[in-house]
Coordinates of C-alpha atoms (C1' of nucleotides) in Angstrom, one line a residue:
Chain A
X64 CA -25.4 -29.5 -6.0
X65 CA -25.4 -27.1 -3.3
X66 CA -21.6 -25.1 -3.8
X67 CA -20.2 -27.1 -6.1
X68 CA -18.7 -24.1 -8.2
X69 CA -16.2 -21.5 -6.9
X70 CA -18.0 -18.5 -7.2
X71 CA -14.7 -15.7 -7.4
X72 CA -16.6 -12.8 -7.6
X73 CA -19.1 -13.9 -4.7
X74 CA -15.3 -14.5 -2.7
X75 CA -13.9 -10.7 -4.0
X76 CA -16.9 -9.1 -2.6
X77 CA -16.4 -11.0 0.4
X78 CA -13.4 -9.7 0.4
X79 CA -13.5 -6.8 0.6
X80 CA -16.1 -6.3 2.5
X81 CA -13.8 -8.1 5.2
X82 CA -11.1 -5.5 4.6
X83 CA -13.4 -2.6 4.7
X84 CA -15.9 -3.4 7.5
X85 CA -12.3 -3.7 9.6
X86 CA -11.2 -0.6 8.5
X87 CA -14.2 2.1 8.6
X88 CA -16.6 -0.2 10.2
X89 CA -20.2 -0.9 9.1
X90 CA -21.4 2.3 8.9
X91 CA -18.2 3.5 7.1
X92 CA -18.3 1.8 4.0
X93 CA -20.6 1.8 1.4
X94 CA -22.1 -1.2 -1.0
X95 CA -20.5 0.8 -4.0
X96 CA -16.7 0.8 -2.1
X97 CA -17.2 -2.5 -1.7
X98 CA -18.7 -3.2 -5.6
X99 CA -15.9 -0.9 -6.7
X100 CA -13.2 -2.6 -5.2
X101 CA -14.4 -5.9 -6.1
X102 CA -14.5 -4.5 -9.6
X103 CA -18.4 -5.5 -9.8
X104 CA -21.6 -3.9 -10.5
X105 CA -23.5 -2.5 -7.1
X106 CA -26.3 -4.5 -7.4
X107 CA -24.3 -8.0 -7.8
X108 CA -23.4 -7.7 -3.4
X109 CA -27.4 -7.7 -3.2
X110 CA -28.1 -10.6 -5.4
X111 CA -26.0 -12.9 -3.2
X112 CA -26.5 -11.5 0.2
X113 CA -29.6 -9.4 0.1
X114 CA -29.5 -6.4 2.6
X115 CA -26.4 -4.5 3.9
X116 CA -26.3 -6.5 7.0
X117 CA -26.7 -9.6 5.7
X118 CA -23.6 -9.2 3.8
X119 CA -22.0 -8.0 6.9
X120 CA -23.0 -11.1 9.0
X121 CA -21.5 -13.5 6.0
X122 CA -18.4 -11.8 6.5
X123 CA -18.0 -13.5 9.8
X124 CA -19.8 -16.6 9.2
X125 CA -17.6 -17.5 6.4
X126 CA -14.4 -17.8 8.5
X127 CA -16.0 -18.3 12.3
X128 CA -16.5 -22.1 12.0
X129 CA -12.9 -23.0 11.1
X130 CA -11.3 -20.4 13.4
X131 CA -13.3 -21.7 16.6
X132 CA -12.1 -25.4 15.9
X133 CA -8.7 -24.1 15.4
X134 CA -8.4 -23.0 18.8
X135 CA -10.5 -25.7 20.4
X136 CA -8.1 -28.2 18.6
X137 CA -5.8 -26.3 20.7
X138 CA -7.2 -26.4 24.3
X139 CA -8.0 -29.6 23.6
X140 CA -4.2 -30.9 22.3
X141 CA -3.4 -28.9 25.6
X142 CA -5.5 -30.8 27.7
X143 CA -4.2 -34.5 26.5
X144 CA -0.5 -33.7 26.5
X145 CA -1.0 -32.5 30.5
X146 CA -0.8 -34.5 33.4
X147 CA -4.1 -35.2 35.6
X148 CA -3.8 -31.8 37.0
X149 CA -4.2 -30.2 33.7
X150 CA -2.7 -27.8 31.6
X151 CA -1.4 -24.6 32.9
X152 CA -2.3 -21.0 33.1
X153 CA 0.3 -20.3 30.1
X154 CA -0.5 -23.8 28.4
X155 CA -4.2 -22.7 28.4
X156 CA -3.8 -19.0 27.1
X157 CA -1.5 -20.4 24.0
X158 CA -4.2 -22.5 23.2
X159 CA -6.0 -19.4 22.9
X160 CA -3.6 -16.8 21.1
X161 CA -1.5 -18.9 19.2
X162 CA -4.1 -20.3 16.6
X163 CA -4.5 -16.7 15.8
X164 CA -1.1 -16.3 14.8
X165 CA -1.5 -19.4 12.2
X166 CA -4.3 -18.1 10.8
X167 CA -2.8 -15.2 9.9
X168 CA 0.3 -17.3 8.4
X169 CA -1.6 -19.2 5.9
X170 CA -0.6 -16.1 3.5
X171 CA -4.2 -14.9 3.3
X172 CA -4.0 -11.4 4.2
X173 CA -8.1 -12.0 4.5
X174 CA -7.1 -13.7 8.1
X175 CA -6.3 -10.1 9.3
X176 CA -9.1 -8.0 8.1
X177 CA -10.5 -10.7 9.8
X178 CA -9.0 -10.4 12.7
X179 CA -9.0 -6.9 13.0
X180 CA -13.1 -6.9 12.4
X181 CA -13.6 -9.0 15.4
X182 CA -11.8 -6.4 17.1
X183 CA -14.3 -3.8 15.9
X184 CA -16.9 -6.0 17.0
X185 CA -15.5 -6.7 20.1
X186 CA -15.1 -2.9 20.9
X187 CA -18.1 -1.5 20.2
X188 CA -21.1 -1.0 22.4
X189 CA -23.5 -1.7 19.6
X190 CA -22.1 -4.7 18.0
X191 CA -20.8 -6.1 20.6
X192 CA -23.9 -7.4 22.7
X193 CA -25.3 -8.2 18.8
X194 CA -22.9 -10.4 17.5
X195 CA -20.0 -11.7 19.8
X196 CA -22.0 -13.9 21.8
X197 CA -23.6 -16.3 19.7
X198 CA -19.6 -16.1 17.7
X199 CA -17.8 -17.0 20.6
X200 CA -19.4 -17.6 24.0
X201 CA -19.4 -21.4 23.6
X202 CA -15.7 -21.3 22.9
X203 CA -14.8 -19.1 25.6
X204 CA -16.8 -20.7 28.5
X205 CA -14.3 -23.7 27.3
X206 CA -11.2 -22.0 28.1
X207 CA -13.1 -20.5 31.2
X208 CA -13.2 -23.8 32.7
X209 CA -9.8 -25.2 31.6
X210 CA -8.8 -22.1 33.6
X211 CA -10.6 -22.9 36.4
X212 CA -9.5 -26.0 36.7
X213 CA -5.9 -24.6 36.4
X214 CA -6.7 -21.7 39.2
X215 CA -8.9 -24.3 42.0
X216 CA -8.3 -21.3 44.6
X217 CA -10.2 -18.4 42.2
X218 CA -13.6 -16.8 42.7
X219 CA -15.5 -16.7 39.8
X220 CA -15.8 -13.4 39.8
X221 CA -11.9 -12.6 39.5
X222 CA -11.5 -15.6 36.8
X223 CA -14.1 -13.3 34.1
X224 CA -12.3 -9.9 35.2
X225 CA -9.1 -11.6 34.4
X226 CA -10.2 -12.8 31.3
X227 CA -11.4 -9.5 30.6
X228 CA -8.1 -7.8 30.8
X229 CA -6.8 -10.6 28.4
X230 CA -10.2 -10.1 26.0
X231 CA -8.7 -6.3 25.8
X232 CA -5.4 -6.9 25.6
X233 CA -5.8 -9.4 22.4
X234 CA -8.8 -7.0 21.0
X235 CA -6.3 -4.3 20.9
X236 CA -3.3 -6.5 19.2
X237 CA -6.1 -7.8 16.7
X238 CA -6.9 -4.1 15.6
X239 CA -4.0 -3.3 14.5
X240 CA -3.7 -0.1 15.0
X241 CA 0.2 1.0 14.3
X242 CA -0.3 2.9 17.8
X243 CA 2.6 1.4 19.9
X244 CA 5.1 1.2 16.8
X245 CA 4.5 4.7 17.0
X246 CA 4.9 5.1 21.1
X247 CA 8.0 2.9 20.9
X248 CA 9.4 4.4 18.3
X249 CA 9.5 1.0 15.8
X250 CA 11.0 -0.9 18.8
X251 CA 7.4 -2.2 18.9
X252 CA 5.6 -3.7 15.6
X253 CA 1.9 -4.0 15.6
X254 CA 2.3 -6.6 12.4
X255 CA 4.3 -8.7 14.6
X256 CA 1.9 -10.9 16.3
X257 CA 4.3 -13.3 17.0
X258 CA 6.6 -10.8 19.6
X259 CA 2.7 -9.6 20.8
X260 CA 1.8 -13.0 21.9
X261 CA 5.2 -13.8 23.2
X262 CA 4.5 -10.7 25.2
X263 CA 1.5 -11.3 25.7
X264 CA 1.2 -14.8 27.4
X265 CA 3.3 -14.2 30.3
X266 CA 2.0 -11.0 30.9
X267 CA -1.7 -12.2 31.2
X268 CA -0.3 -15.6 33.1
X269 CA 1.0 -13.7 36.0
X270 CA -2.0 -11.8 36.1
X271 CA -4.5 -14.4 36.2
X272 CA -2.0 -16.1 39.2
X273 CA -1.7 -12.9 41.1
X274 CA -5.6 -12.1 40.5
X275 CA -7.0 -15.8 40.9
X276 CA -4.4 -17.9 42.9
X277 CA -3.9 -19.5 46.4
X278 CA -2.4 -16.2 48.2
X279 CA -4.8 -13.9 46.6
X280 CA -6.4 -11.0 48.4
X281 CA -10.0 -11.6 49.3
Chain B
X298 CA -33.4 34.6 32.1
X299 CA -30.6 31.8 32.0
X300 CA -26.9 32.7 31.0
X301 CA -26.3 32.9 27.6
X302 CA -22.5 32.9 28.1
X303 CA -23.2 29.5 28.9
X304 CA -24.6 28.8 25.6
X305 CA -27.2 25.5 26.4
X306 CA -27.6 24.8 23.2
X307 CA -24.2 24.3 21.9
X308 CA -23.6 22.2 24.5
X309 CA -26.3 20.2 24.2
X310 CA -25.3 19.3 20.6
X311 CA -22.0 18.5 22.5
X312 CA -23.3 15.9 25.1
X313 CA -25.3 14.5 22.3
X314 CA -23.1 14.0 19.7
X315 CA -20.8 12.7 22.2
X316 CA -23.4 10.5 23.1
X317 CA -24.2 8.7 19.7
X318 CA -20.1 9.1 18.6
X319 CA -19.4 6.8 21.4
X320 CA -22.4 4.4 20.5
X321 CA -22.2 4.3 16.6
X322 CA -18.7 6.1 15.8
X323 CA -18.3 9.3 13.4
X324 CA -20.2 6.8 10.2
X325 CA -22.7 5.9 12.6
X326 CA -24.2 8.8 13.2
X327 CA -25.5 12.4 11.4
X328 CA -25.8 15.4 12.1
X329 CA -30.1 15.1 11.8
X330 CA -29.8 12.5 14.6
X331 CA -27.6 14.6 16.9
X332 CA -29.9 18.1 16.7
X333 CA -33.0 15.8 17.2
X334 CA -31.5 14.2 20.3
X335 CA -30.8 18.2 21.3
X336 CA -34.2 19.2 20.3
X337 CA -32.5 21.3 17.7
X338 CA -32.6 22.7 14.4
X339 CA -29.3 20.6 12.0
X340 CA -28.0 23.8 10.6
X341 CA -27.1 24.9 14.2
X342 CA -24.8 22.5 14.6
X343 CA -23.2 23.7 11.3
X344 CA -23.3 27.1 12.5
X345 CA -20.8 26.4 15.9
X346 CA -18.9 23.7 14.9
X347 CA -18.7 24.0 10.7
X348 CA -18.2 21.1 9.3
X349 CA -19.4 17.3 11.0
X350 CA -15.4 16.2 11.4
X351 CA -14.7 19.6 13.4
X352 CA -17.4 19.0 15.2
X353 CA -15.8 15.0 16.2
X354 CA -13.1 17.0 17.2
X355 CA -14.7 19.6 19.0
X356 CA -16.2 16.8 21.2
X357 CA -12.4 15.6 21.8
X358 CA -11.4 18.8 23.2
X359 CA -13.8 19.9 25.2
X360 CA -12.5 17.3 28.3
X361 CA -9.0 16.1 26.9
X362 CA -7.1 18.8 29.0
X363 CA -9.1 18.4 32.1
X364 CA -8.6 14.9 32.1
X365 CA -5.2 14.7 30.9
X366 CA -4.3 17.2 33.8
X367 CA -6.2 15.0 36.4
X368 CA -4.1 11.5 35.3
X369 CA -0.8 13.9 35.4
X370 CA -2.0 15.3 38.5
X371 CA -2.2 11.7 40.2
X372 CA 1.4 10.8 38.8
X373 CA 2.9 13.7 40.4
X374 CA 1.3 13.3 43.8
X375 CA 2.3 9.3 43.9
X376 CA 5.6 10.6 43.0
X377 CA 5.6 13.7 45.6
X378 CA 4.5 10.7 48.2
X379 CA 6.9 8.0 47.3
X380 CA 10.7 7.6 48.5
X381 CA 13.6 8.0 46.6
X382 CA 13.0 5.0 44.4
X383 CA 10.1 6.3 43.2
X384 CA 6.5 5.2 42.9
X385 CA 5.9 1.5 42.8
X386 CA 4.4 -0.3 39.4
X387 CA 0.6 -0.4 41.3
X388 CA 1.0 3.2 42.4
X389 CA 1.8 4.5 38.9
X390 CA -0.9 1.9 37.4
X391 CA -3.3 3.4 40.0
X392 CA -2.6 7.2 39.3
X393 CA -3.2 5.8 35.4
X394 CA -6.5 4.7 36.3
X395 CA -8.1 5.9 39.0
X396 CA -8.6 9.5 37.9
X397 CA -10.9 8.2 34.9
X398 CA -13.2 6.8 38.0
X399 CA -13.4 10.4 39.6
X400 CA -14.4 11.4 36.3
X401 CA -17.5 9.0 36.2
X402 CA -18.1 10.0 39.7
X403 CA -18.9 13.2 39.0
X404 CA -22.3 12.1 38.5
X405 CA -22.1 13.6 34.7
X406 CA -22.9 11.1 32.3
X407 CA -20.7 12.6 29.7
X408 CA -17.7 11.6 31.1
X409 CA -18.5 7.8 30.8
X410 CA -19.5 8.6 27.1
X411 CA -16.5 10.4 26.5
X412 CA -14.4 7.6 28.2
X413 CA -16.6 5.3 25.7
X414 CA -15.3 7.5 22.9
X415 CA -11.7 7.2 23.4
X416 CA -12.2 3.2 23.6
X417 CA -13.6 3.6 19.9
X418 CA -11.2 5.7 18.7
X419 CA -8.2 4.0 20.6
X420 CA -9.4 0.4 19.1
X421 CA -10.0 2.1 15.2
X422 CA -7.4 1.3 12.9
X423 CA -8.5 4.2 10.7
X424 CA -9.0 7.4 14.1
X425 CA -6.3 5.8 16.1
X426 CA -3.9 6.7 14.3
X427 CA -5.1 10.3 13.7
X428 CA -6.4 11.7 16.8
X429 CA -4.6 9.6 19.5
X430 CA -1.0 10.8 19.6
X431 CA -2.1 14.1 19.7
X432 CA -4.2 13.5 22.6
X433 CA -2.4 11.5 24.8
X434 CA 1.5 10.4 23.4
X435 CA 2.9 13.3 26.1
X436 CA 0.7 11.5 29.4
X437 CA 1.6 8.4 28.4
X438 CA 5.4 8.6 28.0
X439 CA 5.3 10.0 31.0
X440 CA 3.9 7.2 32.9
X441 CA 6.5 4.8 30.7
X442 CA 9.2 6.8 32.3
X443 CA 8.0 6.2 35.7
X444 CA 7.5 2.9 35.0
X445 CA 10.9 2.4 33.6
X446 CA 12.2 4.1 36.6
X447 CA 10.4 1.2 38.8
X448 CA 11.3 -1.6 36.5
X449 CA 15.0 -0.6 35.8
X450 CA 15.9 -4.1 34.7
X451 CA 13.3 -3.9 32.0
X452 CA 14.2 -3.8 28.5
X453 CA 12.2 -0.8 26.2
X454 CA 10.5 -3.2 24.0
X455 CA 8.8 -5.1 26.8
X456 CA 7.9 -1.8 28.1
X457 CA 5.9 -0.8 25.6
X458 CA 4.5 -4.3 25.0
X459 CA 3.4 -4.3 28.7
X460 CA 1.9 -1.0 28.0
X461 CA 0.2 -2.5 24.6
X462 CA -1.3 -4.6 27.0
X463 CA -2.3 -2.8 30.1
X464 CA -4.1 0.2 27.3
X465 CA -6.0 -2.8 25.8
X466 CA -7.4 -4.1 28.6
X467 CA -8.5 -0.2 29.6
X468 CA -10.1 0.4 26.3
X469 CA -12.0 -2.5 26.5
X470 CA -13.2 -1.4 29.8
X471 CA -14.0 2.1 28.4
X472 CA -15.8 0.6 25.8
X473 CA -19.2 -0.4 27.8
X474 CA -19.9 -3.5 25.5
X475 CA -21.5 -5.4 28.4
X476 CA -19.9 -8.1 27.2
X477 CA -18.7 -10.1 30.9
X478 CA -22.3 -8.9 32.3
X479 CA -23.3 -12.0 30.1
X480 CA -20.4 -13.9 29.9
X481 CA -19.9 -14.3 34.0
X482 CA -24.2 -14.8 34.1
X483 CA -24.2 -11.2 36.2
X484 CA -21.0 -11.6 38.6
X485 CA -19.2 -8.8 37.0
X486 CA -20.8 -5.8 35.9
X487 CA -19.4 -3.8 33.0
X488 CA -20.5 -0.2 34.7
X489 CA -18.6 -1.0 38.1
X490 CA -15.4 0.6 37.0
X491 CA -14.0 -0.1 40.7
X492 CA -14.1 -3.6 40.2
X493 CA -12.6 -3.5 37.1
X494 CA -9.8 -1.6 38.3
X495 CA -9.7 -3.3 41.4
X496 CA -9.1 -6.5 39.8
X497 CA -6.8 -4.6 36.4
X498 CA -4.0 -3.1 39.0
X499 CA -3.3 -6.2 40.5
X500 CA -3.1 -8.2 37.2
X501 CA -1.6 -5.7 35.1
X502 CA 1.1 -4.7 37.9
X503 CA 1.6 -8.4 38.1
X504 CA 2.2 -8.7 34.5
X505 CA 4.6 -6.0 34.2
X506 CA 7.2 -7.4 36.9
X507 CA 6.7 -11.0 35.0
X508 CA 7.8 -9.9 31.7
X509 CA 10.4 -6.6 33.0
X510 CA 11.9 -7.8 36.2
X511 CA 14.6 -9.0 37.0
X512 CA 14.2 -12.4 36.6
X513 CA 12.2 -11.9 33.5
X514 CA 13.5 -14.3 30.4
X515 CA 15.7 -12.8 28.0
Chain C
dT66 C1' -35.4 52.3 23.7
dC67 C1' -32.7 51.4 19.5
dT68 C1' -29.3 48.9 16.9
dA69 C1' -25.9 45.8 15.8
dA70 C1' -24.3 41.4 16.6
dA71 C1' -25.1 36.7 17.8
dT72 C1' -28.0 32.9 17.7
dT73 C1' -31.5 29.9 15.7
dT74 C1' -34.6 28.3 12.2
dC75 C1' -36.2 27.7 7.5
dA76 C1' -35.9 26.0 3.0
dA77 C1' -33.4 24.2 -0.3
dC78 C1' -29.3 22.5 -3.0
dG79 C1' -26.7 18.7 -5.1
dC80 C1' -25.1 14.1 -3.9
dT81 C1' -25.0 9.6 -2.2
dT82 C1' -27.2 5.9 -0.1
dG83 C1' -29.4 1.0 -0.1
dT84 C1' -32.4 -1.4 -2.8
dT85 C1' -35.1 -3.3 -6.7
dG86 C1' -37.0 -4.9 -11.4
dA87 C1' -36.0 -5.7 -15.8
dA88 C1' -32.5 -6.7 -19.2
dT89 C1' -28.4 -9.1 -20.6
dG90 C1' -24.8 -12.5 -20.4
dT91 C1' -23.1 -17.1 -19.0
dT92 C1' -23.3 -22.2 -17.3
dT93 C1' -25.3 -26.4 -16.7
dC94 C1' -27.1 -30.4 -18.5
dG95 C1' -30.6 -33.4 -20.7
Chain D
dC217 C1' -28.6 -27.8 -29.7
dG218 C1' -31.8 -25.7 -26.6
dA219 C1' -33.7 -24.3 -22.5
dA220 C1' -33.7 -23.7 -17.9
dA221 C1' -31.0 -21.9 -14.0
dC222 C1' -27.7 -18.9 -12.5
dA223 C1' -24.8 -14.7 -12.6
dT224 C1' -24.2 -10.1 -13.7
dT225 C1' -25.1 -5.5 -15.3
dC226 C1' -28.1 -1.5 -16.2
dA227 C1' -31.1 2.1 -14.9
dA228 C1' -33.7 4.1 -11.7
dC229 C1' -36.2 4.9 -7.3
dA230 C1' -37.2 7.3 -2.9
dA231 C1' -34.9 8.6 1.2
dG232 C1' -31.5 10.5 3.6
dC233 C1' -27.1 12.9 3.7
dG234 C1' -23.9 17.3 4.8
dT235 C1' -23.9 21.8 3.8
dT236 C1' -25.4 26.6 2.8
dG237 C1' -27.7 31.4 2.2
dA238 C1' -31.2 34.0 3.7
dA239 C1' -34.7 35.0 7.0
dA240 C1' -36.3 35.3 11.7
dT241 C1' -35.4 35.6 16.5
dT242 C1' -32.9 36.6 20.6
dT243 C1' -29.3 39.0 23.1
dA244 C1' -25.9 42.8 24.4
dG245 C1' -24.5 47.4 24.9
dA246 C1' -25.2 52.4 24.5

DNA sequence: TCTAAATTTCAACGCTTGTTGAATGTTTCG
DNA sequence: CGAAACATTCAACAAGCGTTGAAATTTAGA
């Protein structure tokens, strides 16, 4: 049998790996953090991943799969429940936030390390190029076209920008950084994903119409 | 002889490390791989800065109050130029922005590392928190007051989650990842920071009046 | 020029890192 | 049971880390 026995100390490592790549990033954390916080020996994170990096990359493969159907399921509930023009601008970018918000309300805190990793990732000049692609490109040419289709009047070329400025916008919620409960003085909750996508959607909606639609500025 | 006052060396251990800090973060790097880069022996680098985390932050400061004088700079002018109602939301967005172009513009490299290195510090959930309200909370409550001065229906809390989302979208930009050069096959390039603000003034300025004006859903 | 200060290199330190091979403990299953 | 397969720990390695004191070099000022 190929994983027919739940391996718990193979998940702890995993882990916390997840929790600690967010945090400090790769270079940040150490193989004994990780075995420490796991409460296992060093040498166990190499018997089941190998190198450093290969326990990095399982990080993300462990969770990628079920998160990208998620929000597929999503565009693609969208996309039945809409008329023969489509969904919307907003009905589209749900699809897209609002799986994340169940993920992290299964009551696995893992969901947010998570989260917050692909955020790291999604920031940085050297992992970006190395790993977001072949995570999410698929999934994203997807919603590219469902918001095409919603937008018939945009140039290409203002539909990626536009997604751009929603990529950052959502990168920066999934990092969690505490900076705007700070700024707003607690009238503003990074935790609250919820009030961020609530925020969030119309804010990017407009955007994408004023950017991409019929009376835009050539 | 050259000046020494100018002292070529320490800033070439500047320019480097902010170089690498931007591409790897603080883990990322060390201090052997930031004296090679300045053709430099690593004790030097001990020797002007002390420790490697003072030296992180000697990297901050050597352009935080030239730029954050620059961004205040084109607040007050847009506000010198504007009637008594103040600025509009693309005015204040564009005096947000556009001053961190100049900067590029310059022709010095640094500045688009340096602009690279607040993305990666902005987006950390472990520096954000440390070195970012220091830097920029006074600039940027500034520009909330404007803005809440040209969006007087708007309620604090979606404000600052406008904000959230108009400093994501930047950072991401900031970052360099290179990311849409793929995604849109070439038709958007990550180092034409015009186009990105071209196309982030219109959609973020759109997004503000969705969520804060008048008309915006309580 | 001479001298003191500032700069830069040299050499080394104690520690930590990722990784590995062998030893020990634990399941699985005929 | 018994033995093979898997899981886990132990001990150690070579390499690289940040940091430091002392030596060498360069610069500044009289």
């Amino acid at each position: 049998m190929s994983k027919p026995r739940s391996q718990p100390k193979r998940e702890r490592i995993l882990d916390v790996a997840e929790e600690l790549f967010a945090l400090h990033g790769y270079d940040g954390v150490t193989l004994r953090q990780i075995a420490k916080g796991a409460g296992v020996d060093v040498a166990l994170a190499s018997y089941h991943f190998g190198k450093k990096l290969d326990l990095f990359n399982a990080v993300f493969e462990r969770r990628a799969e079920l998160l990208n159907s998620a929000r597929l399921d999503a565009l693609r509930a969208c996309q039945q429940s809409a008329d023969s023009q489509g969904p919307s601008v907003e009905q589209i970018i749900e699809a897209f936030l609002r799986p994340l918000e169940l993920a992290q309300e299964t009551g696995d805190p893992g969901w947010q390390h998570y989260l917050a990793l692909i955020a790291y990732i999604n920031n940085s000049p050297y992992w970006g190029p190395r790993m977001m692609s072949k995570l999410f490109d698929q999934l994203v040419s997807e919603f590219i076209a469902a918001l095409r289709k919603a937008l018939p009047d945009a140039r290409d070329e203002d539909l990626y920008w536009c997604y751009h400025n929603l990529s950052g916008a959502l990168t920066l919620t999934l990092a969690q950084t505490g900076r705007i409960d700070k700024l707003s003085g607690g009238k503003c909750l990074s935790a609250d994903f919820e009030a961020a996508y609530n925020h969030m959607i119309p804010f990017v909606a407009a955007g994408f119409r004023q950017v991409c639609g019929k009376s835009a500025s050539r």
